[in-house]
Amino acid sequence: LVRLRARLSRSQNALGQGLLTLLSREHLDEDTWEEIEDTLLTADVGVAPTQELVERLRERVKVLGTRTPEELRALLREELLQLVGTDFDRAVKTESGLETPGIVMVVGVNGTGKTTTTGKLARVLVADGRSVVLGAADTFRAAAADQLQTWGERVGARTVRGPEGGDPASIAFDAVKEGIAEGADVVLIDTAGRLHTKTGLMDELGKVKRVVEKHAPLDEVLLVLDATTGQNGLVQARVFAEVVDITGIVLTKLDGTAKGGIVVAVQRELGVPVKLVGLGEGADDLAPFEPEAFVDALLG
Ligand code: GDP
């Protein structure tokens, strides 16, 4: 956990440190407030949340009068925490509460880290003593099923796959059937995310969802977004949210960007919490999203 925190802070603290430095100026003139706004916008916090935060900071700094560095830090920490949100239920739901396995569907545009995230999540679950079946329903990308199977072999989870270019829904169906037959605890379904035609995506994901739900309720639909894609990620989020009911967001590649503000923007956009973050390509580089650790990393 310490290592993960370190990795997060290396790339993220530009935002928090930048804000602290600006807020520490003796005279907070209009130019400075504009710089504060720019800092937030550059970090992909989004326009509305940025304006709200600046408004609150203005007010609170005024009330505070003279500011010690400690007071400023505490104030900013509080405000950033509120912005990130401490009320969300961020637990990934992997238990159905029924006889059937918990079913988790992983969606997102290809290249965002969907398959990797599915593999990492399987690893976490297996390490936790749960039996996992993987469904390789990303039949669009040729290597995806191999990649998932490799993860499965590595972590000790069986992978259900079909022929290349096969029907994703029937593979998802088989994976759930297999999970039920084996008495598995969790079935994780990796899906394809080609965005070039929205109707194609809609048809495909909708069908996967319907077919799965014939067997067992869907407990979690995780949308994987690449944090380095910035506002583009928001556009993707909107499209997917129209197609399936997203229940949680996984923000990957947070290790490779200082634009951590996307956490705030995407939660606002979907009204759904970030539940997991990807902090590298390795097997251990998936972490629960903890607002306090995140904000502390921002502040360096
Ligand atoms: P998919 O097409 O969405 O299934 O994407 P993949 O799972 O194949 O991932 C695409 C690339 O992103 C691979 O090279 C992964 O190793 C890499 N990747 C995935 N998650 C992370 C992450 O959190 N951090 C970094 N740095 N790379 C990641």
Coordinates of N, CA and C in Angstrom, one line a residue, residues 8-23 35-46 50 53 57 76 80 83-84 254 257-264 294-300:
L8 N 1.4 6.9 -6.7 CA 0.3 7.8 -7.0 C 0.8 9.2 -6.8
S9 N 1.5 9.4 -5.7 CA 1.9 10.8 -5.3 C 2.9 11.3 -6.3
R10 N 3.8 10.5 -6.8 CA 4.8 11.0 -7.8 C 4.2 11.7 -8.9
S11 N 3.1 11.2 -9.4 CA 2.5 11.8 -10.6 C 1.5 12.8 -10.2
Q12 N 0.9 12.7 -9.1 CA -0.3 13.5 -8.8 C 0.0 14.8 -8.0
N13 N 1.1 14.9 -7.3 CA 1.2 16.0 -6.4 C 1.4 17.4 -7.0
A14 N 1.6 17.4 -8.3 CA 1.6 18.6 -9.0 C 0.4 19.5 -8.7
L15 N -0.8 18.8 -8.7 CA -2.0 19.5 -8.5 C -2.1 20.1 -7.1
G16 N -1.9 19.3 -6.1 CA -2.0 19.8 -4.7 C -1.0 20.8 -4.3
Q17 N 0.3 20.4 -4.7 CA 1.4 21.4 -4.5 C 1.2 22.7 -5.2
G18 N 0.7 22.6 -6.4 CA 0.5 23.8 -7.2 C -0.5 24.7 -6.5
L19 N -1.6 24.1 -6.0 CA -2.7 24.9 -5.3 C -2.1 25.5 -4.0
L20 N -1.4 24.7 -3.3 CA -0.9 25.2 -2.0 C 0.1 26.4 -2.2
T21 N 0.9 26.2 -3.2 CA 1.8 27.3 -3.5 C 1.1 28.6 -3.8
L22 N 0.1 28.5 -4.7 CA -0.7 29.6 -5.1 C -1.5 30.2 -3.9
L23 N -2.1 29.4 -3.1 CA -2.8 29.9 -2.0 C -2.0 30.5 -0.9
E35 N -5.1 31.7 -11.8 CA -4.1 30.6 -11.9 C -4.6 29.4 -11.1
I36 N -5.3 29.6 -10.0 CA -5.8 28.5 -9.2 C -6.8 27.7 -10.1
E37 N -7.7 28.5 -10.7 CA -8.7 27.9 -11.6 C -8.0 27.1 -12.7
D38 N -7.0 27.7 -13.3 CA -6.3 27.0 -14.4 C -5.6 25.7 -14.0
T39 N -5.1 25.8 -12.8 CA -4.4 24.6 -12.2 C -5.4 23.4 -12.1
L40 N -6.6 23.8 -11.6 CA -7.7 22.7 -11.5 C -8.1 22.2 -12.8
L41 N -8.3 23.2 -13.8 CA -8.8 22.8 -15.1 C -7.7 21.9 -15.8
T42 N -6.5 22.3 -15.7 CA -5.4 21.5 -16.3 C -5.4 20.1 -15.8
A43 N -5.8 19.9 -14.5 CA -5.8 18.6 -13.9 C -7.1 17.8 -14.2
D44 N -7.9 18.4 -15.1 CA -9.1 17.7 -15.6 C -10.2 17.6 -14.5
V45 N -10.2 18.6 -13.6 CA -11.3 18.5 -12.6 C -12.6 18.8 -13.2
G46 N -12.6 19.6 -14.3 CA -13.9 19.9 -14.9 C -14.3 21.3 -14.5
T50 N -14.7 22.9 -10.7 CA -13.6 23.9 -10.4 C -14.2 25.2 -9.9
L53 N -15.3 24.9 -6.3 CA -14.2 24.8 -5.4 C -13.6 26.2 -5.2
L57 N -13.1 28.2 -1.7 CA -11.8 28.5 -1.3 C -11.7 30.1 -1.0
L76 N -7.4 23.0 2.5 CA -7.4 22.5 1.1 C -7.7 21.0 1.2
L80 N -10.8 19.4 -0.9 CA -10.5 18.4 -1.9 C -11.3 17.1 -1.6
L83 N -14.8 17.5 -2.5 CA -14.9 17.4 -3.9 C -14.9 16.0 -4.5
V84 N -14.0 15.2 -3.9 CA -13.8 13.8 -4.3 C -15.0 13.0 -3.8
L254 N -3.4 5.8 -13.7 CA -3.2 6.9 -12.9 C -1.7 7.1 -12.5
T257 N -0.1 9.9 -15.2 CA -0.6 11.2 -15.4 C -0.7 12.0 -14.2
A258 N -0.7 13.3 -14.3 CA -0.9 14.2 -13.2 C -2.3 14.7 -13.2
K259 N -3.1 14.2 -14.1 CA -4.5 14.7 -14.3 C -5.5 13.9 -13.4
G260 N -5.2 13.9 -12.1 CA -6.0 13.1 -11.2 C -7.4 13.7 -11.1
G261 N -7.6 14.9 -11.5 CA -8.9 15.6 -11.3 C -10.0 14.9 -12.1
I262 N -9.6 14.0 -13.0 CA -10.6 13.3 -13.8 C -11.5 12.4 -12.9
V263 N -11.0 12.1 -11.7 CA -11.8 11.4 -10.7 C -13.1 12.2 -10.4
V264 N -12.9 13.4 -10.1 CA -14.0 14.3 -9.8 C -15.0 14.5 -11.0
F294 N -5.9 9.4 -1.6 CA -5.8 10.1 -2.9 C -5.5 11.6 -2.6
V295 N -6.3 12.2 -1.8 CA -6.1 13.6 -1.5 C -4.8 13.8 -0.8
D296 N -4.4 13.0 0.1 CA -3.0 13.1 0.7 C -1.9 13.0 -0.3
A297 N -2.2 12.1 -1.3 CA -1.2 12.0 -2.4 C -1.1 13.3 -3.2
L298 N -2.3 13.9 -3.4 CA -2.4 15.1 -4.2 C -1.6 16.2 -3.5
L299 N -1.7 16.2 -2.2 CA -1.0 17.3 -1.4 C 0.4 17.0 -1.2
G300 N 0.9 15.8 -1.5 CA 2.3 15.5 -1.4 C 2.8 15.3 0.0

